[in-house]
Amino acid sequence: MRPDAQALATIGHAYYRQGFFEAAADYWHEALARDLPSVDAARVHDGLGKMAARRGRPGDAVPAFRHAMALIPQEEHVVRATIGMRSAIALAMAGRQDQAFREARQLLKEAKGRVPEAIYGVLLANLAAMQTDYGYYELALKNLEQAWECFGPVEQDRYGYAVGVNWGTSLLELGMAAAAREKFRAALSCATGNDIRAVNGLAHIALKDGQWQEMRAWGDRAFQTMWVSLMGFETEELADLTQVLGQMGLALGNGRLATRFLDLSQTLYGRLERWTRWRDINELIQQSESMGRPTNVTPTEVDLERFAVLLEGRLAQELVGAAVHATVELRNQVCRTVAARLGWSQERMDHLTYVSRLADLGLSVTGEPKAYTGLASLVYYQQHPAMSVKLLERLGLPPEVLCGILDHHERWDGEGFPAGKQGEEIAEMAQVFSVGDRYAELALSRSMPHRQVLKQLREDAGKSLPPKMVTQLEDSFARLLETQ
């Protein structure tokens, strides 16, 4: 029996909650093409907007949020305010900051007295976050203070990290380092995941105060965070991370290392159009370039030098593939889904994440295949798995990670490269990778709907793809829906 529009929308929401945005979009678009009630259609458009924003397409997110708003009754003040703020944030992300701030202020004016105080505080905190991002620090402080007064204990615990980081950043930029330190420390006490922005703020304060031991301690913490979330940072987080590691290089007295990371940080802040931060980094680079490099290099500095290779490779890879971050994250998610179905241990799942995120590092050397026209050039491109291994072999990664990376372009039928392996000759991690990589390629690079992607994977099973892994992925998607 063919599912009705509401059933399709429900399936889409189930996929969205699990982070499979492209699968969700497939069902949502079909639901919208049928007779979907207005309330349900609004929720679908809102979901499509959130998905587009998460995938780095704010220009697509704005009209989706607009569609949602048009379908929501005027008396639904909380829902309208929430989606309206998402639309304002997407506008800012799309480079339309003036319009974003106008709409956010109007939204707050309309919401005042019509939404619960805690919700009003969340709206204020979101406006303050935008103001912090674009350098309106005094306005951000006023809104953060007001937001905090609106929160009860539950909201203070839930939003304490985000509010504390923006509060600390604004205070720091206004020259109030002592107060900023207090807010960053308070933010850390609320952190439940990635805490790199608070760590970066505390490292920056320690550097300004000349507290080198404290600076090194925060640098060490950032370094550990880096390995836990290897290559999984968003651009802003990566900019913060490279800044704190550059500052760590300064604390170690290694000007060459500091300059290497600070150059990366400046590049990233430039991409984000965070010019105040960009100028701050420029001052640090001048300091690092006058420092030189110590004669005796510590093991920590050696590790930092190695990680710099990965970061530089990632940035170079993004230059040849603009959507690389979204592709890598979707590929990793699909691979881990298959691995979970196979019953792999957490350690092996983590190893698989390294393969998913690092396999194409060699493309920073060889370039993408579309850049090649002649046979000799294509042969050069086909060496990128070996190039990836060569770049990574100094890092002491587990052998099965390097084997998975080396085999990640082998095909089940033996028509792949670089060695032409076939069937079970191919490393198991590379077998899982091949299914995740193909799914991500079809869903993102070719914009193929989820169900059509699965159909294509079935056709590829036994040819380019291992049949067992394709079956495991299909079973995983089916089981996901059964548990909803």
Tab-separated table of C-alpha atoms in Angstrom:
chain	number	residue	atom	x	y	z
A	1	MET	CA	0.000	0.000	0.000
A	2	ARG	CA	1.365	3.390	-1.006
A	3	PRO	CA	1.917	5.678	2.059
A	4	ASP	CA	-0.167	8.851	2.228
A	5	ALA	CA	1.294	12.354	2.476
A	6	GLN	CA	1.347	12.438	6.279
A	7	ALA	CA	3.008	9.019	6.457
A	8	LEU	CA	5.680	10.213	4.021
A	9	ALA	CA	6.273	13.317	6.132
A	10	THR	CA	6.581	11.137	9.244
A	11	ILE	CA	9.188	8.951	7.541
A	12	GLY	CA	11.084	12.085	6.592
A	13	HIS	CA	11.084	13.318	10.185
A	14	ALA	CA	12.371	9.936	11.367
A	15	TYR	CA	15.305	10.121	8.961
A	16	TYR	CA	15.988	13.751	9.909
A	17	ARG	CA	16.217	12.889	13.614
A	18	GLN	CA	18.863	10.307	12.756
A	19	GLY	CA	20.835	12.844	10.719
A	20	PHE	CA	20.061	11.387	7.283
A	21	PHE	CA	19.015	14.702	5.791
A	22	GLU	CA	19.003	13.643	2.139
A	23	ALA	CA	16.778	10.662	2.930
A	24	ALA	CA	14.450	12.961	4.853
A	25	ALA	CA	14.296	15.431	1.965
A	26	ASP	CA	13.338	12.672	-0.483
A	27	TYR	CA	10.213	11.764	1.513
A	28	TRP	CA	9.417	15.371	2.409
A	29	HIS	CA	9.402	16.528	-1.203
A	30	GLU	CA	7.007	13.723	-2.147
A	31	ALA	CA	4.797	14.569	0.824
A	32	LEU	CA	4.622	18.219	-0.266
A	33	ALA	CA	3.686	17.149	-3.791
A	34	ARG	CA	0.519	15.571	-2.342
A	35	ASP	CA	-2.346	16.981	-0.272
A	36	LEU	CA	-0.437	17.598	2.979
A	37	PRO	CA	-2.314	19.583	5.682
A	38	SER	CA	-0.971	23.091	6.299
A	39	VAL	CA	0.406	22.388	9.777
A	40	ASP	CA	2.293	19.320	8.545
A	41	ALA	CA	3.509	21.175	5.447
A	42	ALA	CA	4.876	23.965	7.632
A	43	ARG	CA	6.837	21.455	9.688
A	44	VAL	CA	8.233	19.905	6.495
A	45	HIS	CA	9.323	23.273	5.078
A	46	ASP	CA	10.937	24.075	8.421
A	47	GLY	CA	12.801	20.753	8.266
A	48	LEU	CA	13.990	21.462	4.720
A	49	GLY	CA	15.237	24.861	5.869
A	50	LYS	CA	17.169	23.379	8.793
A	51	MET	CA	18.647	20.731	6.503
A	52	ALA	CA	19.800	23.316	3.950
A	53	ALA	CA	21.387	25.427	6.688
A	54	ARG	CA	23.176	22.390	8.136
A	55	ARG	CA	24.481	21.518	4.681
A	56	GLY	CA	25.909	25.016	4.218
A	57	ARG	CA	23.204	26.276	1.829
A	58	PRO	CA	21.646	29.227	3.680
A	59	GLY	CA	20.335	30.678	0.421
A	60	ASP	CA	18.087	27.611	0.094
A	61	ALA	CA	17.190	27.677	3.784
A	62	VAL	CA	15.635	31.156	3.740
A	63	PRO	CA	12.783	30.447	1.258
A	64	ALA	CA	12.041	27.160	3.027
A	65	PHE	CA	11.598	29.000	6.325
A	66	ARG	CA	9.506	31.636	4.529
A	67	HIS	CA	7.187	28.903	3.203
A	68	ALA	CA	6.833	27.510	6.712
A	69	MET	CA	5.985	30.936	8.165
A	70	ALA	CA	3.311	31.531	5.535
A	71	LEU	CA	1.492	28.371	6.661
A	72	ILE	CA	1.593	28.971	10.416
A	73	PRO	CA	-1.418	30.734	11.981
A	74	GLN	CA	-0.715	34.174	13.438
A	75	GLU	CA	-1.738	33.061	16.924
A	76	GLU	CA	1.025	30.390	17.029
A	77	HIS	CA	3.472	32.890	18.477
A	78	VAL	CA	6.128	30.465	19.748
A	79	VAL	CA	6.392	28.514	16.494
A	80	ARG	CA	6.451	31.680	14.378
A	81	ALA	CA	9.119	33.265	16.565
A	82	THR	CA	11.293	30.145	16.505
A	83	ILE	CA	11.171	29.686	12.739
A	84	GLY	CA	11.489	33.426	12.178
A	85	MET	CA	14.750	33.479	14.137
A	86	ARG	CA	16.041	30.536	12.096
A	87	SER	CA	15.255	32.525	8.960
A	88	ALA	CA	17.150	35.552	10.306
A	89	ILE	CA	20.182	33.411	11.127
A	90	ALA	CA	20.092	31.908	7.629
A	91	LEU	CA	19.937	35.411	6.138
A	92	ALA	CA	23.055	36.355	8.082
A	93	MET	CA	24.805	33.184	6.937
A	94	ALA	CA	23.900	34.086	3.353
A	95	GLY	CA	25.620	37.469	3.685
A	96	ARG	CA	22.459	39.554	4.168
A	97	GLN	CA	23.339	40.762	7.666
A	98	ASP	CA	21.448	44.077	7.630
A	99	GLN	CA	18.209	42.372	6.688
A	100	ALA	CA	18.875	39.612	9.203
A	101	PHE	CA	19.243	42.060	12.086
A	102	ARG	CA	16.149	44.031	11.036
A	103	GLU	CA	14.018	40.890	10.932
A	104	ALA	CA	15.403	39.570	14.215
A	105	ARG	CA	14.658	42.849	16.022
A	106	GLN	CA	11.132	42.978	14.576
A	107	LEU	CA	10.576	39.368	15.581
A	108	LEU	CA	11.613	40.127	19.184
A	109	LYS	CA	9.291	43.133	19.249
A	110	GLU	CA	6.349	40.992	18.130
A	111	ALA	CA	7.239	38.128	20.495
A	112	LYS	CA	7.523	40.316	23.607
A	113	GLY	CA	4.736	39.340	26.013
A	114	ARG	CA	3.377	36.728	23.573
A	115	VAL	CA	5.842	33.906	24.217
A	116	PRO	CA	7.056	32.385	27.508
A	117	GLU	CA	9.933	34.253	29.125
A	118	ALA	CA	12.382	31.371	28.608
A	119	ILE	CA	11.585	31.282	24.869
A	120	TYR	CA	12.082	35.039	24.683
A	121	GLY	CA	15.483	34.528	26.318
A	122	VAL	CA	16.446	31.981	23.662
A	123	LEU	CA	15.498	34.467	20.931
A	124	LEU	CA	17.621	37.147	22.590
A	125	ALA	CA	20.541	34.741	22.905
A	126	ASN	CA	20.311	33.917	19.197
A	127	LEU	CA	20.328	37.594	18.260
A	128	ALA	CA	23.325	38.110	20.559
A	129	ALA	CA	25.163	35.234	18.876
A	130	MET	CA	24.734	36.934	15.502
A	131	GLN	CA	25.869	40.243	16.970
A	132	THR	CA	28.950	38.569	18.421
A	133	ASP	CA	29.776	36.980	15.063
A	134	TYR	CA	29.648	40.335	13.276
A	135	GLY	CA	31.403	42.465	15.879
A	136	TYR	CA	28.492	44.242	17.619
A	137	TYR	CA	29.872	43.326	21.021
A	138	GLU	CA	28.224	45.989	23.198
A	139	LEU	CA	24.783	45.167	21.799
A	140	ALA	CA	25.507	41.465	22.256
A	141	LEU	CA	26.369	41.988	25.941
A	142	LYS	CA	23.071	43.767	26.623
A	143	ASN	CA	21.067	41.014	24.984
A	144	LEU	CA	23.030	38.234	26.687
A	145	GLU	CA	22.454	39.790	30.100
A	146	GLN	CA	18.741	40.116	29.393
A	147	ALA	CA	18.559	36.570	28.015
A	148	TRP	CA	20.210	35.144	31.113
A	149	GLU	CA	17.647	36.905	33.328
A	150	CYS	CA	14.880	35.189	31.335
A	151	PHE	CA	16.291	31.716	31.914
A	152	GLY	CA	15.472	29.357	34.720
A	153	PRO	CA	17.886	26.635	35.950
A	154	VAL	CA	16.933	24.262	33.119
A	155	GLU	CA	17.642	26.834	30.390
A	156	GLN	CA	20.817	28.035	32.102
A	157	ASP	CA	22.120	24.473	32.066
A	158	ARG	CA	20.991	23.808	28.491
A	159	TYR	CA	22.229	27.041	26.926
A	160	GLY	CA	24.994	27.913	29.381
A	161	TYR	CA	27.855	26.922	27.091
A	162	ALA	CA	26.700	28.843	24.007
A	163	VAL	CA	25.714	31.933	26.018
A	164	GLY	CA	28.923	31.834	28.074
A	165	VAL	CA	31.152	31.592	24.998
A	166	ASN	CA	29.467	34.530	23.260
A	167	TRP	CA	29.484	36.513	26.497
A	168	GLY	CA	33.176	35.801	27.045
A	169	THR	CA	34.038	36.619	23.424
A	170	SER	CA	32.241	39.960	23.579
A	171	LEU	CA	33.912	40.902	26.862
A	172	LEU	CA	37.317	39.892	25.531
A	173	GLU	CA	36.889	41.915	22.349
A	174	LEU	CA	35.933	44.936	24.473
A	175	GLY	CA	39.126	44.592	26.532
A	176	MET	CA	37.575	43.129	29.709
A	177	ALA	CA	39.806	40.077	29.980
A	178	ALA	CA	39.160	39.251	33.654
A	179	ALA	CA	35.389	39.215	33.188
A	180	ALA	CA	35.815	37.256	29.946
A	181	ARG	CA	37.877	34.599	31.738
A	182	GLU	CA	35.065	34.156	34.255
A	183	LYS	CA	32.483	33.652	31.491
A	184	PHE	CA	34.649	31.214	29.519
A	185	ARG	CA	35.240	29.143	32.668
A	186	ALA	CA	31.516	29.145	33.398
A	187	ALA	CA	30.893	28.007	29.817
A	188	LEU	CA	33.327	25.099	30.248
A	189	SER	CA	31.425	23.936	33.325
A	190	CYS	CA	28.310	23.590	31.112
A	191	ALA	CA	30.028	21.980	28.092
A	192	THR	CA	28.771	18.553	27.071
A	193	GLY	CA	30.657	18.179	23.781
A	194	ASN	CA	33.157	20.143	21.728
A	195	ASP	CA	34.466	22.963	23.939
A	196	ILE	CA	37.100	24.415	21.597
A	197	ARG	CA	35.647	27.952	21.503
A	198	ALA	CA	35.846	28.358	25.281
A	199	VAL	CA	39.315	26.796	25.334
A	200	ASN	CA	40.421	29.185	22.611
A	201	GLY	CA	39.149	32.164	24.575
A	202	LEU	CA	40.995	31.115	27.739
A	203	ALA	CA	44.161	30.415	25.759
A	204	HIS	CA	43.941	33.850	24.166
A	205	ILE	CA	43.615	35.542	27.571
A	206	ALA	CA	46.550	33.557	28.977
A	207	LEU	CA	48.672	34.616	26.011
A	208	LYS	CA	47.779	38.293	26.455
A	209	ASP	CA	48.646	38.052	30.152
A	210	GLY	CA	51.958	36.345	29.444
A	211	GLN	CA	50.895	33.254	31.425
A	212	TRP	CA	52.843	30.762	29.331
A	213	GLN	CA	52.251	27.687	31.492
A	214	GLU	CA	48.506	28.272	31.494
A	215	MET	CA	48.647	28.879	27.752
A	216	ARG	CA	50.383	25.534	27.247
A	217	ALA	CA	47.795	23.804	29.444
A	218	TRP	CA	44.935	25.133	27.303
A	219	GLY	CA	46.902	24.224	24.197
A	220	ASP	CA	47.270	20.656	25.446
A	221	ARG	CA	43.528	20.493	26.065
A	222	ALA	CA	42.825	21.729	22.554
A	223	PHE	CA	45.248	19.161	21.186
A	224	GLN	CA	43.350	16.346	22.914
A	225	THR	CA	40.031	17.696	21.651
A	226	MET	CA	41.512	17.694	18.169
A	227	TRP	CA	42.301	13.995	18.241
A	228	VAL	CA	38.898	13.039	19.638
A	229	SER	CA	37.159	14.936	16.812
A	230	LEU	CA	39.779	14.351	14.152
A	231	MET	CA	38.913	16.302	10.987
A	232	GLY	CA	35.306	16.700	12.112
A	233	PHE	CA	35.334	20.401	12.957
A	234	GLU	CA	33.183	23.010	11.274
A	235	THR	CA	35.078	25.899	9.671
A	236	GLU	CA	34.617	28.253	12.648
A	237	GLU	CA	35.701	25.580	15.120
A	238	LEU	CA	38.700	24.785	12.961
A	239	ALA	CA	39.632	28.468	12.854
A	240	ASP	CA	39.472	28.594	16.654
A	241	LEU	CA	41.433	25.355	16.963
A	242	THR	CA	44.261	26.469	14.686
A	243	GLN	CA	44.461	29.785	16.524
A	244	VAL	CA	44.872	28.105	19.908
A	245	LEU	CA	47.449	25.675	18.496
A	246	GLY	CA	49.313	28.615	17.005
A	247	GLN	CA	49.249	30.274	20.404
A	248	MET	CA	50.538	27.042	21.875
A	249	GLY	CA	53.453	27.227	19.413
A	250	LEU	CA	54.184	30.709	20.768
A	251	ALA	CA	54.070	29.400	24.347
A	252	LEU	CA	56.536	26.668	23.351
A	253	GLY	CA	58.840	29.254	21.823
A	254	ASN	CA	58.522	27.657	18.380
A	255	GLY	CA	57.885	30.527	15.987
A	256	ARG	CA	57.919	28.338	12.868
A	257	LEU	CA	55.221	26.033	14.284
A	258	ALA	CA	53.163	28.982	15.520
A	259	THR	CA	53.301	30.677	12.121
A	260	ARG	CA	52.194	27.487	10.384
A	261	PHE	CA	49.029	27.183	12.469
A	262	LEU	CA	48.316	30.903	12.548
A	263	ASP	CA	48.513	31.068	8.747
A	264	LEU	CA	45.856	28.350	8.625
A	265	SER	CA	43.733	30.188	11.182
A	266	GLN	CA	43.938	33.448	9.259
A	267	THR	CA	42.892	31.690	6.052
A	268	LEU	CA	39.859	30.208	7.799
A	269	TYR	CA	38.800	33.455	9.467
A	270	GLY	CA	39.125	35.116	6.069
A	271	ARG	CA	36.736	32.558	4.584
A	272	LEU	CA	34.304	33.323	7.379
A	273	GLU	CA	34.748	37.082	6.777
A	274	ARG	CA	35.685	37.509	10.438
A	275	TRP	CA	38.033	40.398	9.767
A	276	THR	CA	38.545	41.488	13.368
A	277	ARG	CA	39.856	38.007	14.173
A	278	TRP	CA	41.853	38.056	10.934
A	279	ARG	CA	43.646	41.229	12.047
A	280	ASP	CA	44.291	39.782	15.514
A	281	ILE	CA	45.952	36.776	13.886
A	282	ASN	CA	48.079	39.102	11.775
A	283	GLU	CA	49.558	40.595	14.956
A	284	LEU	CA	50.305	37.118	16.315
A	285	ILE	CA	51.985	36.115	13.058
A	286	GLN	CA	54.301	39.105	13.299
A	287	GLN	CA	55.195	37.976	16.813
A	288	SER	CA	55.799	34.367	15.733
A	289	GLU	CA	57.917	35.311	12.710
A	290	SER	CA	60.324	37.213	14.959
A	291	MET	CA	60.728	34.213	17.257
A	292	GLY	CA	62.369	31.529	15.093
A	293	ARG	CA	62.535	27.838	15.995
A	294	PRO	CA	64.175	26.248	19.063
A	295	THR	CA	67.111	23.889	18.649
A	296	ASN	CA	65.549	21.108	20.743
A	297	VAL	CA	62.054	20.115	19.607
A	298	THR	CA	59.758	18.406	22.131
A	299	PRO	CA	57.565	15.365	21.341
A	300	THR	CA	54.527	17.657	21.613
A	301	GLU	CA	55.921	19.895	18.894
A	302	VAL	CA	56.571	16.864	16.694
A	303	ASP	CA	52.915	15.812	17.108
A	304	LEU	CA	51.756	19.331	16.310
A	305	GLU	CA	53.896	19.406	13.160
A	306	ARG	CA	52.290	16.145	12.053
A	307	PHE	CA	48.792	17.418	12.620
A	308	ALA	CA	49.619	20.552	10.655
A	309	VAL	CA	50.109	18.250	7.665
A	310	LEU	CA	46.544	16.963	8.040
A	311	LEU	CA	45.065	20.421	8.375
A	312	GLU	CA	46.946	21.777	5.382
A	313	GLY	CA	45.869	18.743	3.381
A	314	ARG	CA	42.254	19.240	4.358
A	315	LEU	CA	42.279	22.893	3.332
A	316	ALA	CA	43.948	22.055	0.032
A	317	GLN	CA	41.370	19.318	-0.514
A	318	GLU	CA	38.522	21.784	0.095
A	319	LEU	CA	39.958	24.049	-2.589
A	320	VAL	CA	39.599	21.285	-5.193
A	321	GLY	CA	36.212	20.107	-3.857
A	322	ALA	CA	34.014	22.860	-2.402
A	323	ALA	CA	31.461	20.473	-0.839
A	324	VAL	CA	34.081	18.210	0.696
A	325	HIS	CA	33.018	18.755	4.319
A	326	ALA	CA	29.383	17.764	3.809
A	327	THR	CA	30.425	14.809	1.652
A	328	VAL	CA	32.909	13.524	4.224
A	329	GLU	CA	30.417	13.829	7.068
A	330	LEU	CA	27.641	12.015	5.180
A	331	ARG	CA	30.091	9.339	4.041
A	332	ASN	CA	31.245	8.830	7.619
A	333	GLN	CA	27.683	8.594	8.899
A	334	VAL	CA	26.701	5.956	6.333
A	335	CYS	CA	29.887	3.977	6.978
A	336	ARG	CA	29.290	3.937	10.731
A	337	THR	CA	25.685	2.860	10.153
A	338	VAL	CA	26.881	-0.159	8.167
A	339	ALA	CA	29.588	-0.942	10.730
A	340	ALA	CA	27.057	-0.828	13.572
A	341	ARG	CA	24.905	-3.304	11.661
A	342	LEU	CA	27.967	-5.567	11.358
A	343	GLY	CA	28.441	-5.413	15.126
A	344	TRP	CA	31.833	-3.687	15.086
A	345	SER	CA	33.415	-2.541	18.346
A	346	GLN	CA	33.668	1.153	19.230
A	347	GLU	CA	37.412	1.017	18.544
A	348	ARG	CA	36.887	-0.322	15.030
A	349	MET	CA	34.145	2.255	14.433
A	350	ASP	CA	36.618	4.981	15.389
A	351	HIS	CA	39.196	3.497	13.012
A	352	LEU	CA	36.558	3.548	10.277
A	353	THR	CA	35.980	7.252	10.966
A	354	TYR	CA	39.671	7.878	10.275
A	355	VAL	CA	39.321	6.072	6.943
A	356	SER	CA	36.168	8.020	6.048
A	357	ARG	CA	37.654	11.391	6.870
A	358	LEU	CA	41.234	10.896	5.691
A	359	ALA	CA	41.019	8.614	2.652
A	360	ASP	CA	41.121	11.418	0.083
A	361	LEU	CA	43.856	13.456	1.730
A	362	GLY	CA	46.106	12.535	-1.201
A	363	LEU	CA	43.862	14.573	-3.506
A	364	SER	CA	45.547	17.639	-2.049
A	365	VAL	CA	48.599	16.436	-3.987
A	366	THR	CA	47.085	14.845	-7.102
A	367	GLY	CA	43.906	16.911	-7.569
A	368	GLU	CA	40.404	15.726	-8.538
A	369	PRO	CA	39.862	13.333	-11.511
A	370	LYS	CA	38.001	15.963	-13.543
A	371	ALA	CA	41.262	17.885	-13.768
A	372	TYR	CA	42.793	15.163	-15.973
A	373	THR	CA	42.421	14.523	-19.684
A	374	GLY	CA	45.358	12.290	-20.659
A	375	LEU	CA	46.080	8.684	-19.661
A	376	ALA	CA	49.326	9.595	-17.913
A	377	SER	CA	47.547	12.224	-15.811
A	378	LEU	CA	44.779	9.771	-14.904
A	379	VAL	CA	47.392	7.267	-13.729
A	380	TYR	CA	48.805	10.028	-11.529
A	381	TYR	CA	45.358	10.674	-10.029
A	382	GLN	CA	45.008	6.951	-9.318
A	383	GLN	CA	47.970	7.177	-6.974
A	384	HIS	CA	46.103	9.386	-4.510
A	385	PRO	CA	45.264	6.487	-2.126
A	386	ALA	CA	48.986	5.778	-1.822
A	387	MET	CA	49.618	9.514	-1.441
A	388	SER	CA	47.121	9.609	1.430
A	389	VAL	CA	48.922	6.746	3.164
A	390	LYS	CA	52.280	8.430	2.647
A	391	LEU	CA	51.011	11.637	4.258
A	392	LEU	CA	49.545	9.712	7.196
A	393	GLU	CA	52.049	6.966	7.889
A	394	ARG	CA	54.083	9.151	10.272
A	395	LEU	CA	51.071	9.597	12.566
A	396	GLY	CA	51.142	6.079	13.958
A	397	LEU	CA	47.597	5.229	12.841
A	398	PRO	CA	46.522	1.551	13.179
A	399	PRO	CA	47.513	-0.684	10.229
A	400	GLU	CA	43.873	-1.463	9.360
A	401	VAL	CA	43.245	2.272	8.906
A	402	LEU	CA	46.111	2.597	6.418
A	403	CYS	CA	45.011	-0.599	4.621
A	404	GLY	CA	41.462	0.734	4.374
A	405	ILE	CA	42.727	4.006	2.925
A	406	LEU	CA	45.028	2.257	0.441
A	407	ASP	CA	42.151	0.064	-0.834
A	408	HIS	CA	39.381	2.656	-0.803
A	409	HIS	CA	39.128	2.819	-4.625
A	410	GLU	CA	39.337	-0.916	-5.258
A	411	ARG	CA	36.192	-2.481	-6.768
A	412	TRP	CA	34.480	-5.753	-5.965
A	413	ASP	CA	34.840	-6.841	-9.621
A	414	GLY	CA	38.575	-6.078	-9.716
A	415	GLU	CA	38.277	-3.019	-11.968
A	416	GLY	CA	39.429	-0.517	-9.351
A	417	PHE	CA	42.802	0.965	-8.429
A	418	PRO	CA	45.623	1.172	-7.470
A	419	ALA	CA	46.180	-2.634	-7.286
A	420	GLY	CA	43.112	-4.100	-9.022
A	421	LYS	CA	42.094	-6.164	-5.985
A	422	GLN	CA	38.755	-7.943	-6.079
A	423	GLY	CA	36.238	-9.501	-3.709
A	424	GLU	CA	37.469	-10.364	-0.238
A	425	GLU	CA	41.018	-9.348	-1.177
A	426	ILE	CA	39.858	-5.807	-0.470
A	427	ALA	CA	40.310	-4.623	3.144
A	428	GLU	CA	37.019	-4.851	5.041
A	429	MET	CA	37.163	-1.204	6.031
A	430	ALA	CA	37.525	-0.250	2.378
A	431	GLN	CA	34.502	-2.425	1.557
A	432	VAL	CA	32.375	-0.506	4.054
A	433	PHE	CA	33.869	2.785	2.873
A	434	SER	CA	32.930	2.062	-0.752
A	435	VAL	CA	29.224	1.933	0.090
A	436	GLY	CA	29.315	5.099	2.201
A	437	ASP	CA	31.363	6.920	-0.428
A	438	ARG	CA	29.027	5.932	-3.249
A	439	TYR	CA	25.950	6.945	-1.260
A	440	ALA	CA	27.439	10.376	-0.455
A	441	GLU	CA	28.554	10.932	-4.038
A	442	LEU	CA	25.134	10.155	-5.512
A	443	ALA	CA	23.139	12.008	-2.845
A	444	LEU	CA	25.265	15.176	-2.727
A	445	SER	CA	27.378	15.517	-5.867
A	446	ARG	CA	24.626	14.238	-8.171
A	447	SER	CA	21.623	15.365	-6.062
A	448	MET	CA	19.976	11.961	-6.500
A	449	PRO	CA	16.935	11.242	-4.248
A	450	HIS	CA	17.549	8.763	-1.425
A	451	ARG	CA	15.384	5.944	-2.798
A	452	GLN	CA	16.989	6.301	-6.225
A	453	VAL	CA	20.409	6.160	-4.540
A	454	LEU	CA	19.490	2.866	-2.870
A	455	LYS	CA	18.263	1.503	-6.224
A	456	GLN	CA	21.602	2.451	-7.812
A	457	LEU	CA	23.530	0.813	-4.972
A	458	ARG	CA	21.598	-2.416	-5.536
A	459	GLU	CA	22.519	-2.280	-9.233
A	460	ASP	CA	26.193	-1.713	-8.323
A	461	ALA	CA	26.280	-4.618	-5.841
A	462	GLY	CA	28.568	-7.353	-7.151
A	463	LYS	CA	30.130	-4.940	-9.639
A	464	SER	CA	31.796	-1.943	-8.000
A	465	LEU	CA	30.323	-2.589	-4.544
A	466	PRO	CA	30.414	-5.557	-2.130
A	467	PRO	CA	26.910	-7.119	-2.035
A	468	LYS	CA	27.054	-7.804	1.707
A	469	MET	CA	27.697	-4.164	2.573
A	470	VAL	CA	24.913	-2.906	0.317
A	471	THR	CA	22.493	-5.315	1.991
A	472	GLN	CA	23.629	-4.180	5.441
A	473	LEU	CA	22.948	-0.537	4.549
A	474	GLU	CA	19.474	-1.305	3.207
A	475	ASP	CA	18.688	-3.346	6.307
A	476	SER	CA	19.910	-0.485	8.507
A	477	PHE	CA	17.561	2.000	6.859
A	478	ALA	CA	14.653	-0.445	7.149
A	479	ARG	CA	15.364	-1.120	10.838
A	480	LEU	CA	15.650	2.609	11.532
A	481	LEU	CA	12.079	3.145	10.405
A	482	GLU	CA	10.826	0.096	12.310
A	483	THR	CA	12.090	1.567	15.590
A	484	GLN	CA	10.250	4.885	15.166
